[in-house]
Tab-separated table of C-alpha atoms and ligand atoms in Angstrom:
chain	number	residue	atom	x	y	z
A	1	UNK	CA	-45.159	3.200	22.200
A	2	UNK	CA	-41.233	2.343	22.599
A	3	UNK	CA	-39.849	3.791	25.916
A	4	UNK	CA	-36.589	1.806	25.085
A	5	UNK	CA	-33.102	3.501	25.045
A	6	UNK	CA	-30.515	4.259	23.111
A	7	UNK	CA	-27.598	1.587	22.266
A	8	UNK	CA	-24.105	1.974	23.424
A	9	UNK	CA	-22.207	-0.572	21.297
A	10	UNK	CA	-20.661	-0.646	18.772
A	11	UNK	CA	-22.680	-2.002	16.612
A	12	UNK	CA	-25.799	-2.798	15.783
A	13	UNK	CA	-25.855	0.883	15.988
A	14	UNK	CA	-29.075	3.046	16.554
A	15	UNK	CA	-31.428	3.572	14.014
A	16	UNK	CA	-32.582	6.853	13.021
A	17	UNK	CA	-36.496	6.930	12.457
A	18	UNK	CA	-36.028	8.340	9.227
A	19	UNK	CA	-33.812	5.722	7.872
A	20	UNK	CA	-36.271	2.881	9.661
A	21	UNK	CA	-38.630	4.279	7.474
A	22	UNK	CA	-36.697	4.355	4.249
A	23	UNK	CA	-36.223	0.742	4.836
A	24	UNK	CA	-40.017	-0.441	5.360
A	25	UNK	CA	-41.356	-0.298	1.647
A	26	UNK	CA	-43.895	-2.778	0.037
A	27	UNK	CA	-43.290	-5.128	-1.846
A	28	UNK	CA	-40.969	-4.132	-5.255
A	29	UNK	CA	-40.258	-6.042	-8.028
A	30	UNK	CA	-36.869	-5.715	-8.354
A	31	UNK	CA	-36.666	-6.667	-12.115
A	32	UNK	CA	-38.658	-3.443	-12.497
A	33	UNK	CA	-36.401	0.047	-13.307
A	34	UNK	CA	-37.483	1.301	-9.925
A	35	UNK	CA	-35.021	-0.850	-8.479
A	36	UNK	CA	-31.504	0.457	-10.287
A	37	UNK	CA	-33.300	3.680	-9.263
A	38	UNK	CA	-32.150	2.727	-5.686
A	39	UNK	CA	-29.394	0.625	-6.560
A	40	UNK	CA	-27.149	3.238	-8.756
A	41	UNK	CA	-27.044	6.169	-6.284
A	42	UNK	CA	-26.683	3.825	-3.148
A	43	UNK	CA	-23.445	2.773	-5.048
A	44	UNK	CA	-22.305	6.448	-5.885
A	45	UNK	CA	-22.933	7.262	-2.154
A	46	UNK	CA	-20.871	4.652	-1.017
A	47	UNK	CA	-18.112	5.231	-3.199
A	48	UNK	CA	-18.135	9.154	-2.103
A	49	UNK	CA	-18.154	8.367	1.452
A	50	UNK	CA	-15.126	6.318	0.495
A	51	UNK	CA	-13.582	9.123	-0.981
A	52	UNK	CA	-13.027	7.073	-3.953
A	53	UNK	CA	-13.277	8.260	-7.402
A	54	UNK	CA	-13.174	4.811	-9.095
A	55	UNK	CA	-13.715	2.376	-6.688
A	56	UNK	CA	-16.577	-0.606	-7.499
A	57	UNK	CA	-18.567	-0.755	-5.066
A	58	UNK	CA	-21.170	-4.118	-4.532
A	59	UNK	CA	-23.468	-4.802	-1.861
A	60	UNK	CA	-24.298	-8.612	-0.927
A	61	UNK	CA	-26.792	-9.648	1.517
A	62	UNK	CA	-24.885	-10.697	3.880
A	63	UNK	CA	-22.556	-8.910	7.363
A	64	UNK	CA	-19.365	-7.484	7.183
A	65	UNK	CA	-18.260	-11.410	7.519
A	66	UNK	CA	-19.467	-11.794	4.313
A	67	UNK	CA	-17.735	-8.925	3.442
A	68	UNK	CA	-13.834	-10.443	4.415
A	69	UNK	CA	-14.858	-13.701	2.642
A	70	UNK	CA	-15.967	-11.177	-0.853
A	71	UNK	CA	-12.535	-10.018	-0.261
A	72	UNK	CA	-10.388	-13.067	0.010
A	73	UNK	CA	-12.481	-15.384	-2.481
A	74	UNK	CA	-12.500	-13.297	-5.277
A	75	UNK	CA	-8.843	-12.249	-5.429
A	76	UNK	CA	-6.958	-15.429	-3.788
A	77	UNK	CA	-5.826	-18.934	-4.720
A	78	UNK	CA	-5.552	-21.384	-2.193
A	79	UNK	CA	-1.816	-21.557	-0.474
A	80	UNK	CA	-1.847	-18.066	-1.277
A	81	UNK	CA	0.578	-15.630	1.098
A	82	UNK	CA	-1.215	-13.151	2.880
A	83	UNK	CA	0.290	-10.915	5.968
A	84	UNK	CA	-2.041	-10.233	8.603
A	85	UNK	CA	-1.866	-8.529	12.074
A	86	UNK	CA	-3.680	-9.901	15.238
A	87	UNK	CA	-4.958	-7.132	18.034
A	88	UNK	CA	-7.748	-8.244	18.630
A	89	UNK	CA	-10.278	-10.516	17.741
A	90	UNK	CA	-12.105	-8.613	14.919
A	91	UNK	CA	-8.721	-9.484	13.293
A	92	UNK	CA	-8.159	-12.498	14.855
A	93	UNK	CA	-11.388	-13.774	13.339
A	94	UNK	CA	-10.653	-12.814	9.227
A	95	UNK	CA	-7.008	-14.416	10.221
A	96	UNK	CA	-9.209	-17.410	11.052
A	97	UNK	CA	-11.269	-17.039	7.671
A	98	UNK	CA	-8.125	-16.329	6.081
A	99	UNK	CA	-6.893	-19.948	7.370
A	100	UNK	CA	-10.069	-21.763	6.640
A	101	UNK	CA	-9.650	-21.074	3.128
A	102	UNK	CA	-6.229	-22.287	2.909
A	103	UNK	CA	-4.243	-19.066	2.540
A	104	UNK	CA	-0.634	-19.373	3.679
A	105	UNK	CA	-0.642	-16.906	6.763
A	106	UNK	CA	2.530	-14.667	7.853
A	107	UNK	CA	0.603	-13.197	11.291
A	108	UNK	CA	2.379	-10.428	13.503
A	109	UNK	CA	1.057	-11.043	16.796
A	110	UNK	CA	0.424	-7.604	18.753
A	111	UNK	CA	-0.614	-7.102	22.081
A	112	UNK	CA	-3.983	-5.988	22.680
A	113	UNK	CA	-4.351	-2.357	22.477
A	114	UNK	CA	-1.755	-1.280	20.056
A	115	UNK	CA	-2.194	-0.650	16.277
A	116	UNK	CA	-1.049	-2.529	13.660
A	117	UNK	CA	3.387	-1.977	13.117
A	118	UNK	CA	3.580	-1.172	9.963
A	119	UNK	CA	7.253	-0.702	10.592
A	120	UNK	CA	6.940	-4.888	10.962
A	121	UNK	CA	5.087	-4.846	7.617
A	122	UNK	CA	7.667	-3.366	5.705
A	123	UNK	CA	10.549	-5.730	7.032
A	124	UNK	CA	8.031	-8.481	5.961
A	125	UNK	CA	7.734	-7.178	2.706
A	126	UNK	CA	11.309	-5.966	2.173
A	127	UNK	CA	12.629	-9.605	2.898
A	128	UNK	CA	9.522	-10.884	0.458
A	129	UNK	CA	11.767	-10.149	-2.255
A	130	UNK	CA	9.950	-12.873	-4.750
A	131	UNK	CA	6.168	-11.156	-3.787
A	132	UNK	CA	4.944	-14.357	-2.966
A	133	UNK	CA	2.876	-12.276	-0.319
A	134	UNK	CA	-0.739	-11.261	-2.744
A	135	UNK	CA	-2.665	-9.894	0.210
A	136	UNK	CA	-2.214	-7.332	3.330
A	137	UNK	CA	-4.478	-7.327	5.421
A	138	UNK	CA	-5.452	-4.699	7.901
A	139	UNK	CA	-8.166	-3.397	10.714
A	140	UNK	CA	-8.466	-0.310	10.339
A	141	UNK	CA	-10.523	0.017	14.151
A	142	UNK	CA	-10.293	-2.754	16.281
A	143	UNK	CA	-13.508	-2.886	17.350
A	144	UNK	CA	-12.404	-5.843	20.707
A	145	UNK	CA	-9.975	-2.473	21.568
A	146	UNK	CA	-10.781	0.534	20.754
A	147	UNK	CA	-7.792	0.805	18.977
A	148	UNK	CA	-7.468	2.552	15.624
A	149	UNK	CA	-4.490	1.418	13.274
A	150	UNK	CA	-3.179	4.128	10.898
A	151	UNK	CA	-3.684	2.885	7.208
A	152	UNK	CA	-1.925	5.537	5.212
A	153	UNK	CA	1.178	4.427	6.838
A	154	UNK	CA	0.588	0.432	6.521
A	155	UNK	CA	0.447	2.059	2.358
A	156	UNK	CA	3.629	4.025	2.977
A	157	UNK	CA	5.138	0.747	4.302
A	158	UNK	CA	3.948	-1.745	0.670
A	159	UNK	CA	5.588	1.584	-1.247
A	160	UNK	CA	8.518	1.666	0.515
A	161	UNK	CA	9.445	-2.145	0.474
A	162	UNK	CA	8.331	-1.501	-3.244
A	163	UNK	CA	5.749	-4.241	-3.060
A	164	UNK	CA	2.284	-5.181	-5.077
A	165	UNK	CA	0.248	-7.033	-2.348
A	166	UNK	CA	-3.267	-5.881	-2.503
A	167	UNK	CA	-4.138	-3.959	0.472
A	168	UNK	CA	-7.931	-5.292	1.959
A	169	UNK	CA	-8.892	-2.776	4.769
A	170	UNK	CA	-11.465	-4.094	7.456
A	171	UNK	CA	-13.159	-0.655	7.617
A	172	UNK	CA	-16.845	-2.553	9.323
A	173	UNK	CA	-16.351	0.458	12.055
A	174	UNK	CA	-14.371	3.135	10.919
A	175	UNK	CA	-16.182	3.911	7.467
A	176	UNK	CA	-18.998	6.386	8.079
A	177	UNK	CA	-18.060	7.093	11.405
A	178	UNK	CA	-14.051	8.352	10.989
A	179	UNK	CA	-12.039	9.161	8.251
A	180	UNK	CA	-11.670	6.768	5.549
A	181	UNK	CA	-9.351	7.442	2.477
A	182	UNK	CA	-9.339	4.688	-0.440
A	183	UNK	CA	-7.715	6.662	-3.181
A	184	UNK	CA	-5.455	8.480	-1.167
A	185	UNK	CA	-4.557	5.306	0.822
A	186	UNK	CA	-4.309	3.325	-2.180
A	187	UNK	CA	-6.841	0.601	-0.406
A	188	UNK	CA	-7.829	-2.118	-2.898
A	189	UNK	CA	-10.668	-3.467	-0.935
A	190	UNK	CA	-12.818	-2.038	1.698
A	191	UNK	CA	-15.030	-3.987	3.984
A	192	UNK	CA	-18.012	-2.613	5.645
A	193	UNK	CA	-21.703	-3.605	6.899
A	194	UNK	CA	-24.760	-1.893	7.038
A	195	UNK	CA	-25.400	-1.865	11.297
A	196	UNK	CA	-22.536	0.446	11.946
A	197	UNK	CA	-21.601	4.038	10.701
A	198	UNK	CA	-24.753	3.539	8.154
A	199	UNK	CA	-27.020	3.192	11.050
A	200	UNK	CA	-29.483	0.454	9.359
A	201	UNK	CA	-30.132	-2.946	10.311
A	202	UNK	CA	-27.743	-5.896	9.737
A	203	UNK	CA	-28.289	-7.363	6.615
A	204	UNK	CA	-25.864	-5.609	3.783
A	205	UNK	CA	-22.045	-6.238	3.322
A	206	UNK	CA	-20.550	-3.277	1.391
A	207	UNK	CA	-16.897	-4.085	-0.111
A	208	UNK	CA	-15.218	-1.761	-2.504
A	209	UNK	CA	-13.196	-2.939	-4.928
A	210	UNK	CA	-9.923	-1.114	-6.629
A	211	UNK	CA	-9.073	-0.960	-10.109
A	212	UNK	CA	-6.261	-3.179	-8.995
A	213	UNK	CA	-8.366	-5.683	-7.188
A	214	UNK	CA	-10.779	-5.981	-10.035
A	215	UNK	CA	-8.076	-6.788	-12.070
A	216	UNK	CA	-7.057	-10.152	-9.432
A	217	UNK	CA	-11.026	-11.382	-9.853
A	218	UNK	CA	-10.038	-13.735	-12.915
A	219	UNK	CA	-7.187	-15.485	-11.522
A	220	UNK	CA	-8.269	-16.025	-8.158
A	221	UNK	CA	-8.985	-19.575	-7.699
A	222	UNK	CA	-10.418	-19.622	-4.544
A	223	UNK	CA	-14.408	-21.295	-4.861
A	224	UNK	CA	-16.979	-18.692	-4.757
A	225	UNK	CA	-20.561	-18.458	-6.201
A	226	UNK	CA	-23.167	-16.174	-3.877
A	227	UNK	CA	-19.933	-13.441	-3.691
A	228	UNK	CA	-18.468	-13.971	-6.724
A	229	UNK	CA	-18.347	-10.315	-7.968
A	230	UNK	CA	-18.511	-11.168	-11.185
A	231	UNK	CA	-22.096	-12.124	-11.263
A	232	UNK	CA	-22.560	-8.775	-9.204
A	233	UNK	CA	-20.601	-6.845	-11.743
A	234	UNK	CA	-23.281	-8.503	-14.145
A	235	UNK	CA	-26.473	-8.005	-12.993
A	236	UNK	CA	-25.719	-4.181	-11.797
A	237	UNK	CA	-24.750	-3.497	-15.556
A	238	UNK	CA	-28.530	-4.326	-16.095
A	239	UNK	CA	-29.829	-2.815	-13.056
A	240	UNK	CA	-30.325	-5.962	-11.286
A	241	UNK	CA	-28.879	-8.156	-9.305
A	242	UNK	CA	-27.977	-12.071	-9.635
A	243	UNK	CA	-30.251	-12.756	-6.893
A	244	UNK	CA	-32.820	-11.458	-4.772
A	245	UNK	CA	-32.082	-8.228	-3.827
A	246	UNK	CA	-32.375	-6.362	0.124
A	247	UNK	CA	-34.469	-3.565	-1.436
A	248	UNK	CA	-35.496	-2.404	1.823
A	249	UNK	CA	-32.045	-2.356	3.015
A	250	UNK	CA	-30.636	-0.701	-0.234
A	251	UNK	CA	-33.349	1.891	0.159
A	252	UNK	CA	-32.048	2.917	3.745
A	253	UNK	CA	-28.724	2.533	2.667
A	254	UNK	CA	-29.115	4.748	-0.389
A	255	UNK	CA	-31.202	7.424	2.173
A	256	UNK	CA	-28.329	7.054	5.279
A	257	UNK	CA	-25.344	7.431	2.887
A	258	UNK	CA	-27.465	11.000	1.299
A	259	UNK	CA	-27.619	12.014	4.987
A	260	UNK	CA	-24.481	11.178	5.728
A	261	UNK	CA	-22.788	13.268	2.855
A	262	UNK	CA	-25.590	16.048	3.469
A	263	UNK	CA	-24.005	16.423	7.138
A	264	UNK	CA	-20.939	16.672	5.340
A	265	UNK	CA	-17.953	13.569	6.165
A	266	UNK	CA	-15.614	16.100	7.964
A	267	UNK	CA	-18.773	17.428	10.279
A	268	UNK	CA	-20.049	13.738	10.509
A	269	UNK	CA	-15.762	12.814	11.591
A	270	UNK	CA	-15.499	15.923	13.734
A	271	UNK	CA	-19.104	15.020	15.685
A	272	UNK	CA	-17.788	11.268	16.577
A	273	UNK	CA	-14.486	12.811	17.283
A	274	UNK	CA	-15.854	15.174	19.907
A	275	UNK	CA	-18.581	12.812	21.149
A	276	UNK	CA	-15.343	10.138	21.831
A	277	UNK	CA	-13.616	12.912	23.493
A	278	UNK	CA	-16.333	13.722	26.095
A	279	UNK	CA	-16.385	10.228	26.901
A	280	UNK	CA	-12.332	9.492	27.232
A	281	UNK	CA	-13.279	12.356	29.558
A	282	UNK	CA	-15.551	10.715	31.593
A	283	UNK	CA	-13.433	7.795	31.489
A	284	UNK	CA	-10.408	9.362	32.875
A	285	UNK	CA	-12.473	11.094	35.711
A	286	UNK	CA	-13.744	7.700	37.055
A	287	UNK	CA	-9.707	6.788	37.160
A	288	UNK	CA	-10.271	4.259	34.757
A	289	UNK	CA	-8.302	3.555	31.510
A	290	UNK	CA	-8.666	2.979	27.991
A	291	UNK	CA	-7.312	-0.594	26.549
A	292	UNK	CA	-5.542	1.526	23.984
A	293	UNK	CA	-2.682	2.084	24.605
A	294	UNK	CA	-1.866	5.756	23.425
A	295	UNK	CA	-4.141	8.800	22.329
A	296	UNK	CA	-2.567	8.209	19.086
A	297	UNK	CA	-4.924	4.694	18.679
A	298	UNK	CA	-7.697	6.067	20.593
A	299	UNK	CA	-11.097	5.102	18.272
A	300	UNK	CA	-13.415	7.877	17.675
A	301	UNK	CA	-16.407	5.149	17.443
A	302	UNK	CA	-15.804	3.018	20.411
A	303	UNK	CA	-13.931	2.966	23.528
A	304	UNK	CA	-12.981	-0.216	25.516
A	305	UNK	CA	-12.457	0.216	29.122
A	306	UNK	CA	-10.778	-1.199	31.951
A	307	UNK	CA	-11.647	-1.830	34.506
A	308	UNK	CA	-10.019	-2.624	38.204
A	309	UNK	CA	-7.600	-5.913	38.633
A	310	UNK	CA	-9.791	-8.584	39.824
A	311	UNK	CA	-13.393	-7.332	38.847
A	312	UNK	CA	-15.116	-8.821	36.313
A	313	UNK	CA	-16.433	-6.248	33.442
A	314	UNK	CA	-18.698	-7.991	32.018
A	315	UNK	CA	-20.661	-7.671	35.453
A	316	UNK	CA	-21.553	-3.549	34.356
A	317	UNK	CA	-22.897	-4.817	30.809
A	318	UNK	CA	-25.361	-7.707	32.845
A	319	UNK	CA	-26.019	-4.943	35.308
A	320	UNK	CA	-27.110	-1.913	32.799
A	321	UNK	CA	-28.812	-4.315	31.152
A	322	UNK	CA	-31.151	-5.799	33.831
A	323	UNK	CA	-31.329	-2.967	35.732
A	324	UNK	CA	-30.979	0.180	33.377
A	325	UNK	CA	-32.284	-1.767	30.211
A	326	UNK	CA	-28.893	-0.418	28.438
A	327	UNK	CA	-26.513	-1.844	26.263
A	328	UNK	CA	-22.966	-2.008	26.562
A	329	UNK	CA	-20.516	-4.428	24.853
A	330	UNK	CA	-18.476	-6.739	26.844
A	331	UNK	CA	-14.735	-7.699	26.313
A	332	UNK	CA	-13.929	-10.351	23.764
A	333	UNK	CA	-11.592	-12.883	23.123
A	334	UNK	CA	-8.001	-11.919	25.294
A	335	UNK	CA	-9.874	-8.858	27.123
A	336	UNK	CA	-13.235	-10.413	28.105
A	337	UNK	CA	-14.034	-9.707	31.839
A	338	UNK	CA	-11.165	-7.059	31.899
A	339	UNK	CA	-12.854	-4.202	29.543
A	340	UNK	CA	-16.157	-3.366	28.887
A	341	UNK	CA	-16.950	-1.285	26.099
A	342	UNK	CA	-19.372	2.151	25.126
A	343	UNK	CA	-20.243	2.221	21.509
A	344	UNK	CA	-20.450	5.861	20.571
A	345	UNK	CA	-20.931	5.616	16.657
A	346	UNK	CA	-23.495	6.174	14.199
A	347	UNK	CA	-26.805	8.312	14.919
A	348	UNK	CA	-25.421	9.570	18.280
A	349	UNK	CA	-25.059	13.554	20.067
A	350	UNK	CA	-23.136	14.658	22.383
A	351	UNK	CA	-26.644	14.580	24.849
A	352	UNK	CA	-26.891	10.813	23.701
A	353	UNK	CA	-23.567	10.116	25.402
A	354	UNK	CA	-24.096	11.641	28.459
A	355	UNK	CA	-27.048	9.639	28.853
A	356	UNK	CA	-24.843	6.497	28.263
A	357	UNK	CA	-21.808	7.951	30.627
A	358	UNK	CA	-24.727	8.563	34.133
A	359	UNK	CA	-25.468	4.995	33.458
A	360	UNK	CA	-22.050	3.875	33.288
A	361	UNK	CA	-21.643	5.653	36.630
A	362	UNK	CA	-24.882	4.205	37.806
A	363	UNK	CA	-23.771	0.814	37.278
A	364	UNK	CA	-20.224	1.059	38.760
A	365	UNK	CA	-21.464	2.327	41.900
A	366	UNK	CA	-24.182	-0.243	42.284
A	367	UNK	CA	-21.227	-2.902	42.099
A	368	UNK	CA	-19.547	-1.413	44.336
A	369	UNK	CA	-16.685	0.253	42.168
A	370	UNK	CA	-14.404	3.065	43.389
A	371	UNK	CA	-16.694	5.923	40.920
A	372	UNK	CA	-18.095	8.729	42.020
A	373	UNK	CA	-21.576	9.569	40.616
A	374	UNK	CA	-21.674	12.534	38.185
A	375	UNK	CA	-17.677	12.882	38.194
A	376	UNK	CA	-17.712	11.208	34.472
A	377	UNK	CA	-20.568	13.195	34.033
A	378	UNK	CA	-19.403	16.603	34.841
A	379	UNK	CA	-15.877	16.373	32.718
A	380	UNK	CA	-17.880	15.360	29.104
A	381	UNK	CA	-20.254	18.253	30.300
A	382	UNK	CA	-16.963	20.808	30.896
A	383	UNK	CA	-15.735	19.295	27.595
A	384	UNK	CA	-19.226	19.672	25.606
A	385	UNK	CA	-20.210	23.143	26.916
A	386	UNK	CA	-16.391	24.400	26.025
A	387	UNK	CA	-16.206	22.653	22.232
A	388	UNK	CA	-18.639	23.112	19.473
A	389	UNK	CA	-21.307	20.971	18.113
A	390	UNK	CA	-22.351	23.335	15.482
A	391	UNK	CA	-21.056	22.066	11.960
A	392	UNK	CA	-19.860	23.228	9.179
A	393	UNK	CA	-21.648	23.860	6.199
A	394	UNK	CA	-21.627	21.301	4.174
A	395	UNK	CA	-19.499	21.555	0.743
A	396	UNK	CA	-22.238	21.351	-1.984
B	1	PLP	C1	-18.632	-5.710	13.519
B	1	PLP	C2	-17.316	-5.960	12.921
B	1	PLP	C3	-17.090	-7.032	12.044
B	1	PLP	C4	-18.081	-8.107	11.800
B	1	PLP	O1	-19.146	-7.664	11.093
B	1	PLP	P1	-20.513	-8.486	11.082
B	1	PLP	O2	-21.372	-7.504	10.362
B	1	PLP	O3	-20.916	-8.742	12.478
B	1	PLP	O4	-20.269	-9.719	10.296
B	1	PLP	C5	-15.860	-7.130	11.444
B	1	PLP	N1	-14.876	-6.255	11.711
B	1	PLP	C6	-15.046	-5.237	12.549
B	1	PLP	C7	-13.908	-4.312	12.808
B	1	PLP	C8	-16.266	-5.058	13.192
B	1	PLP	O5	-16.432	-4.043	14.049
């Protein structure tokens, strides 16, 4: 028996006991047809929840780390341009990949807590009148801030200065969770992992590649072997793969992504949006403040708070922890000890995060923090019992 609660950060995420069970199989040979059985509609799931019509989607076994370095190996040549924004050190660290592989970096430093300027990118890529520049990079949520960076207009920004950089998107936790739009957007490679909006274990990078990205795989000079795409692109044209396969994994990830478009993306976009709501809620009820800086960048999958001037914040995550046996996620990088952050993404309700918000409260008070109990509480209740969790029915 498991008396053990739910997780509130942002990622691993909580497992659903369905999906635990999709992934515990025996044994499959996965040179056997049962295997492209899972593999094929795990792929057409993806792409869907990607609203992507012709994206290629491959699946290594690996994080969403692996998933940057699929991105930068197999469509880069060392000394390579490549813009990049840091806010925050989910960026910060594919900037340092992005380095370590000996790309030529232009970086746009940005305080912690603001989105990515695209305004900046386009003056970058107006002056880059030779497009020496072959990559864009951008995090779409800023998982160190809470801070969600608007994609459609970092596209609007390569169109207007005219330019064709590929456009990689960090989506690890936005996709599944908020609205993610690779056609429209015109992204030519998505990054995700399995232990966020899918809800499975770690284990499975998911990267989606464009027509236009596929077409940068044979020129990139960059080394690769375990993700080089190519030998994906191979072995999925057989129904295999070039190695040994996750099948466990790609069964839960085939079943997560079917319940995910079952609940329908807008319904499963509109539940994290109103789940983040009732807990900006609570947040502004204890006095407290979000490290984003405007509602505008406010992430519907995680919110990073601050806390008082002079308190250390990673004190609450220790304390609900040891004393609460709940998880919270500290501040990294440039904002450790001055936010601490509430994961609400993935198999979560409304219910879930009031559980999450009491023991926030618990915690503050125990350390002595200016927060009354229940007041975080009671505003996500008003803002639950006054919005609706009912969704919509599903498109078919
Ligand atoms: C979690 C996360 C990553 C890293 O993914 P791993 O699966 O831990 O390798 C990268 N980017 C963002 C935005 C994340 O939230």
């Amino acid at each position: 028996m498991s008396f053990q609660n739910p997780v509130f950060i942002p990622g691993p995420t909580n497992i659903p006991e369905e999906v635990r069970r999709a992934c515990d199989m025996p044994t499959l040979d996965h040179r056997s047809p049962l295997f492209g059985e899972i593999l094929h509609p795990a792929r057409s799931n993806v792409q869907k929840v990607l609203k992507s019509k012709t994206a290629e989607v491959f699946f290594f076994p690996s994080t969403g780390t692996g998933g940057w370095e699929t991105a930068l190996t197999n469509t880069l040549s060392p000394g390579d341009k490549v813009l990049a924004a840091r806010n925050g050190m989910f960026s910060h660290r594919w900037i340092d990949m992005c380095n370590r592989h000996g790309l030529n970096m232009t970086v746009v430093e940005v305080p912690w807590g603001k989105g990515i300027p695209a305004d900046r990118y386009e003056e970058i890529l107006t002056a880059d009148t030779g497009h020496e520049i072959r990559a864009v990079l951008a995090t779409h949520n800023e998982t160190a801030t809470g801070v969600k960076s608007d994609i459609a207009a970092v596209r609007r920004a390569l169109d207007a200065a005219k330019h064709p950089a590929l456009l990689l998107v960090d989506g690890v936790s936005s996709i599944g969770s908020m609205d993610f739009r690779m056609d429209d957007w015109g992204v030519d490679i998505a990054v995700t992992g399995s232990q966020k909006g899918f809800m499975l274990p770690a284990g499975l990078a998911i990267v989606a590649f464009s027509k236009k990205a596929m077409a940068s795989v044979e020129s990139a000079k960059l080394p690769r072997t375990f993700f080089d795409i190519r030998d994906m692109a191979k072995g999925y044209a057989a129904s295999g793969f070039p190695y040994t396969p996750p099948v466990g994994l790609l069964n839960g990830l085939n079943y997560a992504s079917n319940q995910l478009l079952a609940e329908g993306l807008e319904n499963v976009f509109a539940r994290h949006a109103r789940i983040a709501q009732g807990v900006r809620a609570a947040v502004g009820a204890w006095g407290l403040k979000l490290c984003a800086a405007s509602p505008d960048l406010y992430s519907d999958t995680v919110s990073a708070i601050r806390t008082p001037e002079g308190f250390n914040a990673t004190r609450i995550v220790e304390h609900a922890a040891k004393s609460y046996q709940v998880a919270f996620g500290t501040g990294l990088g440039e904002v450790a000890g001055k936010v601490f952050r509430i994961g609400h993404l993935g198999s979560m309700t409304d219910v879930m995060a009031l559980a999450g918000i009491a023991t926030a409260e618990m915690v503050m008070a125990d350390l002595g923090l200016d927060v009354k109990l229940g007041s975080g509480v009671a505003a996500a209740q008003q803002y639950y019992r006054t919005t609706t969790s009912q969704p919509k029915k599903a498109a078919a």
